[in-house]
C-alpha cells in the first residue's frame, strides 16, 4: 500500500470563479464520459487556461445531501499523480431559485424535520386550526391590553392609551418573534435537551438583567423591553420543548400526564413562595444589583443540578462519548447514573471543539485525493468510512448511501476508536518540528488497527451497553445528512 503525505494545506471548498467557468463548460462532457467511468477523464481545455494544461481530471466520488448531488474530481498530471489540494466539487443539480430557497427557509420553521414522513396525517389539520385560534387570540389581545391599561388609569386620552397599548404589544410581539426563530433548532430539543434546558435558563437570567437595565436608561424602555422579551421567550421555548422528554424519563407507565401536572404544581408552589420571599426583603430596600446577583447565582446553580439529576436511558453524542471512552479505557460501559453524571452539560458558545464529525461532507474530510484513495480500501465492505485530519485534529465519519441505523452507530463507535488511537500516538511521540502531526504512513496503520479492533469489540460494546440499560438510536447522535453514492448513482 503506498504511503501518503498527510500534511494538508487549506483549500477552498468551492471551485474558484475562474475555474468554475471552465468546469461548467465541461460538466456535460464529464457526465457523458462517466456513464462507465474509466480511470482517467481527459478534458479538452482551452490553451489559455495554463492551470489545467497537461493535466487530467479524475472522478473521486459522488455525494448526495438533501437531494442535491455532487461529483468530486481531482487534478492529476501526465504521470497520473494527483496534485495536492486539487479536490473540487461539481454540482449535478441546477442552482435553486430564490423561491426554492425561501420555501426551504419557511419549512425549517413551521414543519418538523422529515415532514410529512415524520408525523401522522392528523398533524396538518391540527396545526391549521391551531394557527387560526392563535390568529384570533392575537387580535383579541390588542383590545384587552388597551382596556386593562384604561382600567388602571394609564391614560384617559384615547390616542395616548392606544399608543401605550401598541408599545406594550410591540414588546410582547418581539418576544413571540424570538420564540418562533429559536424553534428552528428542531431535533436538538430531543437529543441535547439537558444542554438546551440549561442554556435556556441562562438566557432567562440574561433577559431579567436586561429588564433591570431599563431602570438606568428609562428612555430606552421599549428597545430594552423588546430585547428582554425576545431572550426570555427563547428561554420559554427551551423550557416547554424539553419538559415532556424529561417528565417521560420519570414515568414508569402511562402516567406522563399525571407526572407533568404534579411537576408543574410543585414549580408553581415554589414560585409563589419565592414571590412572597422577595416581597418581604424588598421592604428593606436592599441593593438591587446585589440582590439580583445572589438570586441569579441560586437560580443557575439550582438549574444546573436540576438537569444534571435527570437520568436518561438514551445515548446522545455527549453520553455516547462518555460510554465509548470508558469502554476503551476500562473495558466496561458506565451505568445509567454514571453516564448521566459525567455528561457535559455546558460549553461556551464560542468553543466548538467537537473532535468527531459524524456524517461529514467529503470536502471537509479530505483535501488530498491520495488520502481518500489510500483509506477507501479499508471500508469497501462497510457502509461508512472514517479518516483523521491532522491539521484539524478531528476524526471524520462519512456515511454511504445504504447506511442503516446500526451502520451509523458503528461508524460513530469506529470514529471514537480511531480518535483514541491517534491521541495515543500524539501523546507517545516526542514533539519536534513536525509537532504532533502523524507520520506519512501512520494514518493507514492506525486505521488498520482500528478496523481490527472494531471487528471484535463493537458487538461487545453493544451488549454491555444493553446490559447497563442504555438504549441506542442513531437519530440521537444527530448524524449529518451527507451520503456517499456509488459511481453509477449520479445518473
Short mmCIF file of C-alpha atoms in Angstrom, two decimals:
data_model
loop_
_atom_site.label_atom_id
_atom_site.label_comp_id
_atom_site.label_asym_id
_atom_site.label_seq_id
_atom_site.Cartn_x
_atom_site.Cartn_y
_atom_site.Cartn_z
CA UNK A 1 0.00 0.00 0.00
CA UNK A 2 1.59 3.36 -0.95
CA UNK A 3 2.47 5.83 1.69
CA UNK A 4 0.59 9.08 1.80
CA UNK A 5 1.59 12.53 2.88
CA UNK A 6 -0.83 13.87 5.45
CA UNK A 7 0.41 17.46 5.53
CA UNK A 8 -2.81 19.07 4.44
CA UNK A 9 -2.99 22.63 3.31
CA UNK A 10 -6.08 24.78 3.34
CA UNK A 11 -8.04 24.57 0.12
CA UNK A 12 -11.21 26.32 -0.95
CA UNK A 13 -14.42 24.36 -0.53
CA UNK A 14 -15.82 25.52 -3.82
CA UNK A 15 -14.38 25.99 -7.25
CA UNK A 16 -12.71 29.33 -7.82
CA UNK A 17 -14.59 31.72 -10.05
CA UNK A 18 -12.01 31.37 -12.81
CA UNK A 19 -12.10 27.59 -12.71
CA UNK A 20 -15.87 27.48 -12.33
CA UNK A 21 -16.43 29.00 -15.75
CA UNK A 22 -14.10 26.44 -17.25
CA UNK A 23 -15.54 23.42 -15.44
CA UNK A 24 -19.13 24.41 -16.10
CA UNK A 25 -18.44 24.16 -19.84
CA UNK A 26 -17.05 20.69 -19.34
CA UNK A 27 -19.71 19.33 -16.96
CA UNK A 28 -21.81 17.75 -19.73
CA UNK A 29 -18.72 16.16 -21.27
CA UNK A 30 -17.71 14.73 -17.87
CA UNK A 31 -21.23 13.39 -17.21
CA UNK A 32 -21.35 11.70 -20.59
CA UNK A 33 -17.94 10.10 -20.17
CA UNK A 34 -18.75 8.88 -16.66
CA UNK A 35 -21.54 6.52 -17.68
CA UNK A 36 -18.89 3.80 -17.37
CA UNK A 37 -16.22 5.77 -15.59
CA UNK A 38 -12.70 4.96 -16.77
CA UNK A 39 -9.61 5.64 -14.74
CA UNK A 40 -8.80 8.89 -16.48
CA UNK A 41 -11.09 11.64 -17.72
CA UNK A 42 -9.09 13.77 -20.17
CA UNK A 43 -10.61 17.20 -20.67
CA UNK A 44 -10.03 19.26 -23.77
CA UNK A 45 -9.38 22.58 -22.08
CA UNK A 46 -8.67 25.91 -23.69
CA UNK A 47 -4.97 26.58 -24.11
CA UNK A 48 -5.45 29.96 -22.43
CA UNK A 49 -6.03 28.33 -19.02
CA UNK A 50 -2.49 27.42 -18.02
CA UNK A 51 -3.70 25.98 -14.71
CA UNK A 52 -5.12 22.89 -16.48
CA UNK A 53 -2.58 22.46 -19.29
CA UNK A 54 -1.12 18.93 -19.46
CA UNK A 55 -3.50 17.78 -16.69
CA UNK A 56 -6.42 15.39 -16.28
CA UNK A 57 -9.46 15.48 -14.03
CA UNK A 58 -10.36 12.17 -12.40
CA UNK A 59 -13.61 11.33 -10.67
CA UNK A 60 -13.02 10.63 -6.98
CA UNK A 61 -16.51 10.04 -5.59
CA UNK A 62 -20.11 11.20 -5.65
CA UNK A 63 -22.09 12.66 -2.75
CA UNK A 64 -25.74 13.43 -2.05
CA UNK A 65 -27.06 15.83 0.59
CA UNK A 66 -30.70 16.89 0.95
CA UNK A 67 -31.48 15.59 -2.52
CA UNK A 68 -28.66 17.55 -4.18
CA UNK A 69 -25.85 15.59 -5.77
CA UNK A 70 -22.19 16.48 -6.20
CA UNK A 71 -19.23 15.00 -8.04
CA UNK A 72 -15.77 15.36 -6.56
CA UNK A 73 -12.94 15.44 -9.08
CA UNK A 74 -9.20 15.86 -8.60
CA UNK A 75 -6.48 17.02 -10.91
CA UNK A 76 -3.58 14.80 -11.89
CA UNK A 77 -0.52 15.37 -14.03
CA UNK A 78 0.51 13.40 -17.10
CA UNK A 79 2.13 10.72 -14.93
CA UNK A 80 -1.17 10.06 -13.14
CA UNK A 81 -0.04 11.55 -9.82
CA UNK A 82 -2.66 13.59 -8.03
CA UNK A 83 -1.86 17.19 -7.27
CA UNK A 84 -2.27 18.24 -3.68
CA UNK A 85 -5.32 20.28 -2.70
CA UNK A 86 -6.87 19.71 -6.13
CA UNK A 87 -10.20 18.22 -4.96
CA UNK A 88 -13.08 20.16 -6.47
CA UNK A 89 -16.85 19.87 -6.12
CA UNK A 90 -19.16 19.97 -9.14
CA UNK A 91 -22.90 20.22 -8.54
CA UNK A 92 -25.04 17.90 -10.66
CA UNK A 93 -28.16 19.94 -9.97
CA UNK A 94 -29.23 23.28 -11.35
CA UNK A 95 -28.97 26.12 -8.82
CA UNK A 96 -32.02 26.63 -6.62
CA UNK A 97 -34.22 29.59 -7.43
CA UNK A 98 -34.83 32.26 -4.76
CA UNK A 99 -38.37 30.87 -4.36
CA UNK A 100 -36.98 27.40 -3.62
CA UNK A 101 -34.63 28.87 -1.04
CA UNK A 102 -37.48 30.82 0.54
CA UNK A 103 -39.66 27.71 0.68
CA UNK A 104 -36.89 25.70 2.35
CA UNK A 105 -36.34 28.53 4.82
CA UNK A 106 -40.01 28.69 5.78
CA UNK A 107 -40.35 24.91 6.06
CA UNK A 108 -37.44 24.82 8.51
CA UNK A 109 -39.55 26.96 10.88
CA UNK A 110 -43.10 25.67 10.52
CA UNK A 111 -42.85 21.90 9.94
CA UNK A 112 -40.83 19.19 11.73
CA UNK A 113 -37.72 17.72 10.12
CA UNK A 114 -38.60 14.92 7.74
CA UNK A 115 -42.13 16.24 7.14
CA UNK A 116 -44.52 14.70 6.14
CA UNK A 117 -42.98 11.31 6.89
CA UNK A 118 -42.06 12.25 10.47
CA UNK A 119 -45.66 12.95 11.61
CA UNK A 120 -49.04 11.30 11.13
CA UNK A 121 -51.88 12.58 8.97
CA UNK A 122 -53.67 14.46 11.77
CA UNK A 123 -50.77 16.91 12.18
CA UNK A 124 -51.78 19.25 9.32
CA UNK A 125 -55.46 19.81 10.31
CA UNK A 126 -54.46 20.21 13.97
CA UNK A 127 -51.86 22.87 13.16
CA UNK A 128 -54.23 24.63 10.74
CA UNK A 129 -56.89 25.09 13.42
CA UNK A 130 -54.23 25.96 15.98
CA UNK A 131 -52.91 28.74 13.72
CA UNK A 132 -56.45 30.13 13.31
CA UNK A 133 -57.00 30.04 17.08
CA UNK A 134 -53.82 31.99 17.72
CA UNK A 135 -54.70 34.47 14.97
CA UNK A 136 -57.97 35.39 16.68
CA UNK A 137 -56.30 35.32 20.10
CA UNK A 138 -53.59 37.74 18.97
CA UNK A 139 -56.14 40.12 17.50
CA UNK A 140 -58.18 39.99 20.71
CA UNK A 141 -55.08 40.71 22.81
CA UNK A 142 -54.72 44.22 21.37
CA UNK A 143 -58.15 45.26 22.66
CA UNK A 144 -57.88 43.51 26.02
CA UNK A 145 -54.49 45.13 26.71
CA UNK A 146 -55.82 48.55 25.81
CA UNK A 147 -58.84 48.02 28.09
CA UNK A 148 -56.68 46.92 31.02
CA UNK A 149 -54.46 49.99 30.70
CA UNK A 150 -57.53 52.22 30.65
CA UNK A 151 -58.90 50.47 33.74
CA UNK A 152 -55.82 51.30 35.81
CA UNK A 153 -55.86 54.90 34.58
CA UNK A 154 -52.88 54.70 32.25
CA UNK A 155 -54.42 57.45 30.16
CA UNK A 156 -57.87 58.87 29.61
CA UNK A 157 -56.88 60.13 26.20
CA UNK A 158 -57.90 57.55 23.65
CA UNK A 159 -54.96 58.19 21.31
CA UNK A 160 -52.42 58.12 24.13
CA UNK A 161 -54.00 54.98 25.52
CA UNK A 162 -53.76 53.33 22.12
CA UNK A 163 -50.09 54.35 21.83
CA UNK A 164 -49.27 52.84 25.23
CA UNK A 165 -51.12 49.65 24.33
CA UNK A 166 -49.34 49.38 20.99
CA UNK A 167 -45.93 49.85 22.66
CA UNK A 168 -46.76 47.12 25.12
CA UNK A 169 -47.95 44.82 22.36
CA UNK A 170 -44.81 45.50 20.32
CA UNK A 171 -42.81 44.35 23.32
CA UNK A 172 -44.78 41.12 23.51
CA UNK A 173 -44.69 40.72 19.73
CA UNK A 174 -40.91 40.91 19.70
CA UNK A 175 -40.86 38.11 22.24
CA UNK A 176 -43.05 35.94 20.04
CA UNK A 177 -40.74 36.54 17.07
CA UNK A 178 -37.79 35.39 19.17
CA UNK A 179 -39.71 32.28 20.22
CA UNK A 180 -40.50 31.50 16.59
CA UNK A 181 -36.92 31.93 15.39
CA UNK A 182 -35.47 29.65 18.04
CA UNK A 183 -37.96 26.92 17.12
CA UNK A 184 -35.70 26.19 14.14
CA UNK A 185 -33.42 24.23 16.50
CA UNK A 186 -35.81 21.36 15.80
CA UNK A 187 -34.50 17.93 16.76
CA UNK A 188 -31.84 19.39 19.06
CA UNK A 189 -34.61 19.54 21.66
CA UNK A 190 -34.72 15.74 21.51
CA UNK A 191 -31.06 14.76 21.70
CA UNK A 192 -29.42 17.71 23.52
CA UNK A 193 -32.29 18.51 25.87
CA UNK A 194 -30.14 18.87 29.01
CA UNK A 195 -27.76 21.27 27.31
CA UNK A 196 -30.57 23.32 25.80
CA UNK A 197 -32.54 23.36 29.07
CA UNK A 198 -29.60 24.85 30.98
CA UNK A 199 -28.82 27.27 28.13
CA UNK A 200 -32.45 28.41 28.26
CA UNK A 201 -32.16 29.17 31.98
CA UNK A 202 -29.02 31.20 31.29
CA UNK A 203 -30.99 33.19 28.72
CA UNK A 204 -33.81 33.70 31.21
CA UNK A 205 -31.40 35.36 33.65
CA UNK A 206 -29.93 37.43 30.85
CA UNK A 207 -33.41 38.66 29.95
CA UNK A 208 -34.07 39.55 33.60
CA UNK A 209 -30.84 41.55 33.67
CA UNK A 210 -31.86 43.49 30.56
CA UNK A 211 -35.22 44.28 32.18
CA UNK A 212 -33.45 45.68 35.23
CA UNK A 213 -31.34 47.88 32.95
CA UNK A 214 -34.48 49.82 31.99
CA UNK A 215 -34.32 51.49 35.43
CA UNK A 216 -30.95 53.01 34.47
CA UNK A 217 -31.99 54.19 30.99
CA UNK A 218 -35.78 54.65 31.10
CA UNK A 219 -35.79 56.48 27.76
CA UNK A 220 -34.73 53.17 26.15
CA UNK A 221 -37.58 51.26 27.72
CA UNK A 222 -39.15 49.96 24.51
CA UNK A 223 -36.00 48.58 22.80
CA UNK A 224 -34.67 47.10 26.04
CA UNK A 225 -38.03 45.59 26.94
CA UNK A 226 -38.31 44.11 23.43
CA UNK A 227 -34.82 42.64 23.66
CA UNK A 228 -35.54 41.19 27.10
CA UNK A 229 -38.79 39.69 25.87
CA UNK A 230 -37.06 38.08 22.89
CA UNK A 231 -34.45 36.46 25.14
CA UNK A 232 -36.99 35.30 27.74
CA UNK A 233 -39.30 33.84 25.11
CA UNK A 234 -36.41 31.90 23.60
CA UNK A 235 -35.81 30.54 27.09
CA UNK A 236 -39.52 29.68 27.33
CA UNK A 237 -39.28 27.64 24.10
CA UNK A 238 -36.44 25.55 25.51
CA UNK A 239 -38.36 25.00 28.75
CA UNK A 240 -41.58 23.86 27.10
CA UNK A 241 -39.83 21.78 24.40
CA UNK A 242 -37.67 19.84 26.86
CA UNK A 243 -40.26 19.45 29.62
CA UNK A 244 -42.08 16.42 28.20
CA UNK A 245 -38.96 14.31 27.46
CA UNK A 246 -37.70 14.97 31.00
CA UNK A 247 -41.00 14.02 32.61
CA UNK A 248 -41.16 10.99 30.32
CA UNK A 249 -37.89 9.80 31.86
CA UNK A 250 -39.59 9.75 35.28
CA UNK A 251 -42.81 7.99 34.28
CA UNK A 252 -42.86 4.19 34.53
CA UNK A 253 -46.24 3.66 32.94
CA UNK A 254 -48.94 5.56 31.07
CA UNK A 255 -48.84 8.36 33.64
CA UNK A 256 -46.90 11.07 31.84
CA UNK A 257 -49.82 13.49 32.14
CA UNK A 258 -50.04 12.94 35.89
CA UNK A 259 -46.28 13.32 36.37
CA UNK A 260 -46.32 16.52 34.29
CA UNK A 261 -49.24 18.03 36.20
CA UNK A 262 -47.66 17.33 39.59
CA UNK A 263 -44.29 18.64 38.44
CA UNK A 264 -45.84 21.90 37.27
CA UNK A 265 -47.76 22.18 40.54
CA UNK A 266 -44.53 21.87 42.55
CA UNK A 267 -42.97 24.55 40.34
CA UNK A 268 -45.90 26.93 40.86
CA UNK A 269 -45.88 26.43 44.65
CA UNK A 270 -42.15 27.18 44.79
CA UNK A 271 -42.68 30.20 42.53
CA UNK A 272 -45.35 31.63 44.85
CA UNK A 273 -43.09 31.08 47.87
CA UNK A 274 -40.27 32.88 46.09
CA UNK A 275 -42.59 35.77 45.26
CA UNK A 276 -43.56 36.10 48.92
CA UNK A 277 -39.91 35.99 49.96
CA UNK A 278 -39.00 38.75 47.52
CA UNK A 279 -41.86 40.96 48.80
CA UNK A 280 -40.56 40.57 52.36
CA UNK A 281 -36.96 41.50 51.57
CA UNK A 282 -37.95 44.31 49.17
CA UNK A 283 -39.45 46.24 52.11
CA UNK A 284 -35.93 46.71 53.47
CA UNK A 285 -34.78 48.37 50.20
CA UNK A 286 -31.75 46.11 49.57
CA UNK A 287 -29.20 46.84 46.86
CA UNK A 288 -30.79 45.92 43.55
CA UNK A 289 -27.54 44.73 41.96
CA UNK A 290 -26.51 42.65 44.98
CA UNK A 291 -29.94 41.08 45.34
CA UNK A 292 -30.15 40.25 41.63
CA UNK A 293 -26.65 38.74 41.67
CA UNK A 294 -27.35 36.49 44.66
CA UNK A 295 -30.73 35.33 43.36
CA UNK A 296 -29.29 34.67 39.87
CA UNK A 297 -26.49 32.54 41.32
CA UNK A 298 -29.02 30.50 43.27
CA UNK A 299 -31.23 30.14 40.19
CA UNK A 300 -28.42 28.97 37.92
CA UNK A 301 -26.93 26.60 40.49
CA UNK A 302 -30.35 25.02 41.02
CA UNK A 303 -30.89 24.80 37.26
CA UNK A 304 -27.57 23.04 36.70
CA UNK A 305 -28.24 20.48 39.43
CA UNK A 306 -31.80 20.05 38.13
CA UNK A 307 -30.75 18.95 34.64
CA UNK A 308 -27.77 17.01 35.99
CA UNK A 309 -30.03 14.91 38.21
CA UNK A 310 -32.11 13.67 35.25
CA UNK A 311 -31.19 10.09 34.30
CA UNK A 312 -31.90 9.45 30.61
CA UNK A 313 -31.64 5.96 29.11
CA UNK A 314 -30.72 7.12 25.63
CA UNK A 315 -27.24 7.79 24.25
CA UNK A 316 -26.89 11.18 22.63
CA UNK A 317 -23.48 12.38 21.42
CA UNK A 318 -22.30 13.51 24.86
CA UNK A 319 -23.33 10.32 26.67
CA UNK A 320 -22.15 8.14 23.76
CA UNK A 321 -18.71 9.76 24.04
CA UNK A 322 -18.64 9.06 27.79
CA UNK A 323 -19.64 5.41 27.24
CA UNK A 324 -17.12 4.72 24.45
CA UNK A 325 -14.22 6.42 26.22
CA UNK A 326 -14.94 4.45 29.39
CA UNK A 327 -15.15 1.22 27.37
CA UNK A 328 -11.83 1.87 25.62
CA UNK A 329 -10.01 2.73 28.85
CA UNK A 330 -11.52 0.24 31.29
CA UNK A 331 -13.36 -2.34 29.21
CA UNK A 332 -16.70 -1.52 30.87
CA UNK A 333 -19.65 0.64 29.91
CA UNK A 334 -20.74 3.11 32.62
CA UNK A 335 -24.10 2.68 34.32
CA UNK A 336 -27.00 5.00 33.60
CA UNK A 337 -26.22 7.08 36.68
CA UNK A 338 -22.51 7.32 35.88
CA UNK A 339 -23.05 8.19 32.23
CA UNK A 340 -25.55 10.94 33.01
CA UNK A 341 -23.41 12.43 35.79
CA UNK A 342 -20.34 12.55 33.53
CA UNK A 343 -22.24 14.12 30.61
CA UNK A 344 -21.04 17.61 29.75
CA UNK A 345 -23.93 20.00 30.35
CA UNK A 346 -22.49 23.36 29.41
CA UNK A 347 -19.87 24.65 27.00
CA UNK A 348 -19.28 28.22 25.96
CA UNK A 349 -20.97 29.04 22.62
CA UNK A 350 -17.70 30.12 21.01
CA UNK A 351 -15.99 26.81 21.88
CA UNK A 352 -16.81 24.36 19.11
CA UNK A 353 -14.45 21.54 20.00
CA UNK A 354 -16.19 18.50 18.54
CA UNK A 355 -13.43 16.04 17.70
CA UNK A 356 -15.75 13.55 15.94
CA UNK A 357 -17.81 14.66 12.95
CA UNK A 358 -20.48 12.07 12.12
CA UNK A 359 -21.97 12.17 8.64
CA UNK A 360 -19.40 14.71 7.46
CA UNK A 361 -19.14 16.03 3.94
CA UNK A 362 -16.37 14.78 1.67
CA UNK A 363 -14.88 18.23 1.18
CA UNK A 364 -14.45 18.63 4.95
CA UNK A 365 -12.86 15.22 5.46
CA UNK A 366 -10.46 15.08 2.52
CA UNK A 367 -8.32 17.75 0.97
CA UNK A 368 -5.78 15.39 -0.58
CA UNK A 369 -7.23 12.84 -3.07
CA UNK A 370 -4.37 10.41 -2.31
CA UNK A 371 -5.53 10.20 1.30
CA UNK A 372 -9.03 9.17 0.23
CA UNK A 373 -7.75 6.54 -2.20
CA UNK A 374 -5.46 5.08 0.48
CA UNK A 375 -8.22 4.93 3.12
CA UNK A 376 -11.02 3.71 0.87
CA UNK A 377 -9.97 0.02 0.58
CA UNK A 378 -10.31 -0.47 4.33
CA UNK A 379 -14.06 0.23 4.11
CA UNK A 380 -15.09 -1.47 0.86
CA UNK A 381 -17.23 -3.93 2.86
CA UNK A 382 -18.64 -1.27 5.22
CA UNK A 383 -21.35 1.29 4.69
CA UNK A 384 -19.22 4.06 6.11
CA UNK A 385 -15.61 5.19 6.26
CA UNK A 386 -13.56 7.14 8.79
CA UNK A 387 -10.47 9.28 8.45
CA UNK A 388 -8.39 11.68 10.50
CA UNK A 389 -7.30 15.22 9.68
CA UNK A 390 -4.05 16.06 11.49
CA UNK A 391 -4.36 19.76 10.70
CA UNK A 392 -7.80 19.96 12.32
CA UNK A 393 -7.27 17.27 14.95
CA UNK A 394 -10.64 15.72 14.11
CA UNK A 395 -11.97 12.34 13.00
CA UNK A 396 -14.50 12.38 10.18
CA UNK A 397 -17.02 9.59 9.70
CA UNK A 398 -18.53 9.58 6.20
CA UNK A 399 -21.72 7.59 5.65
CA UNK A 400 -22.56 5.74 2.48
CA UNK A 401 -25.94 5.88 0.80
CA UNK A 402 -27.07 2.45 2.06
CA UNK A 403 -26.09 3.11 5.71
CA UNK A 404 -28.77 1.98 8.17
CA UNK A 405 -29.20 2.62 11.88
CA UNK A 406 -26.61 0.07 13.01
CA UNK A 407 -24.11 1.28 10.39
CA UNK A 408 -24.35 4.81 11.76
CA UNK A 409 -23.83 3.61 15.34
CA UNK A 410 -20.88 1.50 14.19
CA UNK A 411 -19.40 4.47 12.32
CA UNK A 412 -19.66 6.62 15.45
CA UNK A 413 -18.00 3.91 17.56
CA UNK A 414 -15.25 3.43 14.95
CA UNK A 415 -14.61 7.19 14.84
CA UNK A 416 -14.07 7.29 18.61
CA UNK A 417 -11.76 4.27 18.44
CA UNK A 418 -9.66 5.93 15.72
CA UNK A 419 -9.55 9.17 17.72
CA UNK A 420 -8.38 7.18 20.75
CA UNK A 421 -5.55 5.63 18.72
CA UNK A 422 -4.50 8.96 17.20
CA UNK A 423 -4.44 10.64 20.61
CA UNK A 424 -2.31 7.81 21.97
CA UNK A 425 0.07 8.28 19.06
CA UNK A 426 0.39 12.01 19.70
CA UNK A 427 0.92 11.53 23.44
CA UNK A 428 3.63 8.95 22.87
CA UNK A 429 5.54 10.84 20.18
CA UNK A 430 8.10 13.46 21.28
CA UNK A 431 7.47 16.95 19.98
CA UNK A 432 9.58 18.00 17.01
CA UNK A 433 9.44 20.34 14.10
CA UNK A 434 6.55 18.25 12.83
CA UNK A 435 4.70 18.93 16.11
CA UNK A 436 2.07 16.25 16.64
CA UNK A 437 1.29 15.52 13.00
CA UNK A 438 1.30 11.78 12.32
CA UNK A 439 3.99 10.24 10.13
CA UNK A 440 3.18 9.68 6.49
CA UNK A 441 2.24 6.04 6.91
CA UNK A 442 0.65 6.36 10.33
CA UNK A 443 -2.93 7.03 9.28
CA UNK A 444 -3.12 3.79 7.31
CA UNK A 445 -1.62 1.76 10.15
CA UNK A 446 -3.93 3.35 12.72
CA UNK A 447 -7.00 2.75 10.56
CA UNK A 448 -5.93 -0.85 10.06
CA UNK A 449 -5.61 -1.26 13.85
CA UNK A 450 -8.98 0.36 14.43
CA UNK A 451 -10.67 -1.90 11.86
CA UNK A 452 -9.24 -4.95 13.57
CA UNK A 453 -10.46 -3.74 16.94
CA UNK A 454 -13.93 -2.88 15.61
CA UNK A 455 -14.39 -6.39 14.25
CA UNK A 456 -14.04 -7.83 17.78
CA UNK A 457 -15.17 -5.07 20.16
CA UNK A 458 -18.22 -3.40 18.59
CA UNK A 459 -20.54 -6.31 19.40
CA UNK A 460 -19.16 -6.49 22.94
CA UNK A 461 -19.75 -2.76 23.43
CA UNK A 462 -23.36 -3.04 22.28
CA UNK A 463 -24.12 -5.99 24.52
CA UNK A 464 -22.55 -4.38 27.59
CA UNK A 465 -24.38 -1.12 26.91
CA UNK A 466 -27.67 -3.03 26.71
CA UNK A 467 -26.85 -4.78 29.99
CA UNK A 468 -26.49 -1.39 31.68
CA UNK A 469 -29.90 -0.31 30.35
CA UNK A 470 -28.74 2.04 27.59
CA UNK A 471 -30.93 2.45 24.51
CA UNK A 472 -29.02 3.37 21.36
CA UNK A 473 -30.54 5.19 18.40
CA UNK A 474 -28.69 6.78 15.50
CA UNK A 475 -31.11 9.74 15.44
CA UNK A 476 -29.95 10.88 18.88
CA UNK A 477 -26.37 11.02 17.58
CA UNK A 478 -27.50 13.68 15.10
CA UNK A 479 -25.55 12.46 12.05
CA UNK A 480 -25.00 14.81 9.15
CA UNK A 481 -27.17 14.41 6.08
CA UNK A 482 -24.38 13.89 3.53
CA UNK A 483 -24.12 10.42 1.98
CA UNK A 484 -21.54 8.96 -0.40
CA UNK A 485 -23.04 7.44 -3.55
CA UNK A 486 -21.90 4.72 -5.92
CA UNK A 487 -20.25 5.94 -9.08
CA UNK A 488 -23.28 4.96 -11.17
CA UNK A 489 -25.80 6.61 -8.86
CA UNK A 490 -25.22 10.13 -10.18
CA UNK A 491 -27.00 9.19 -13.37
#
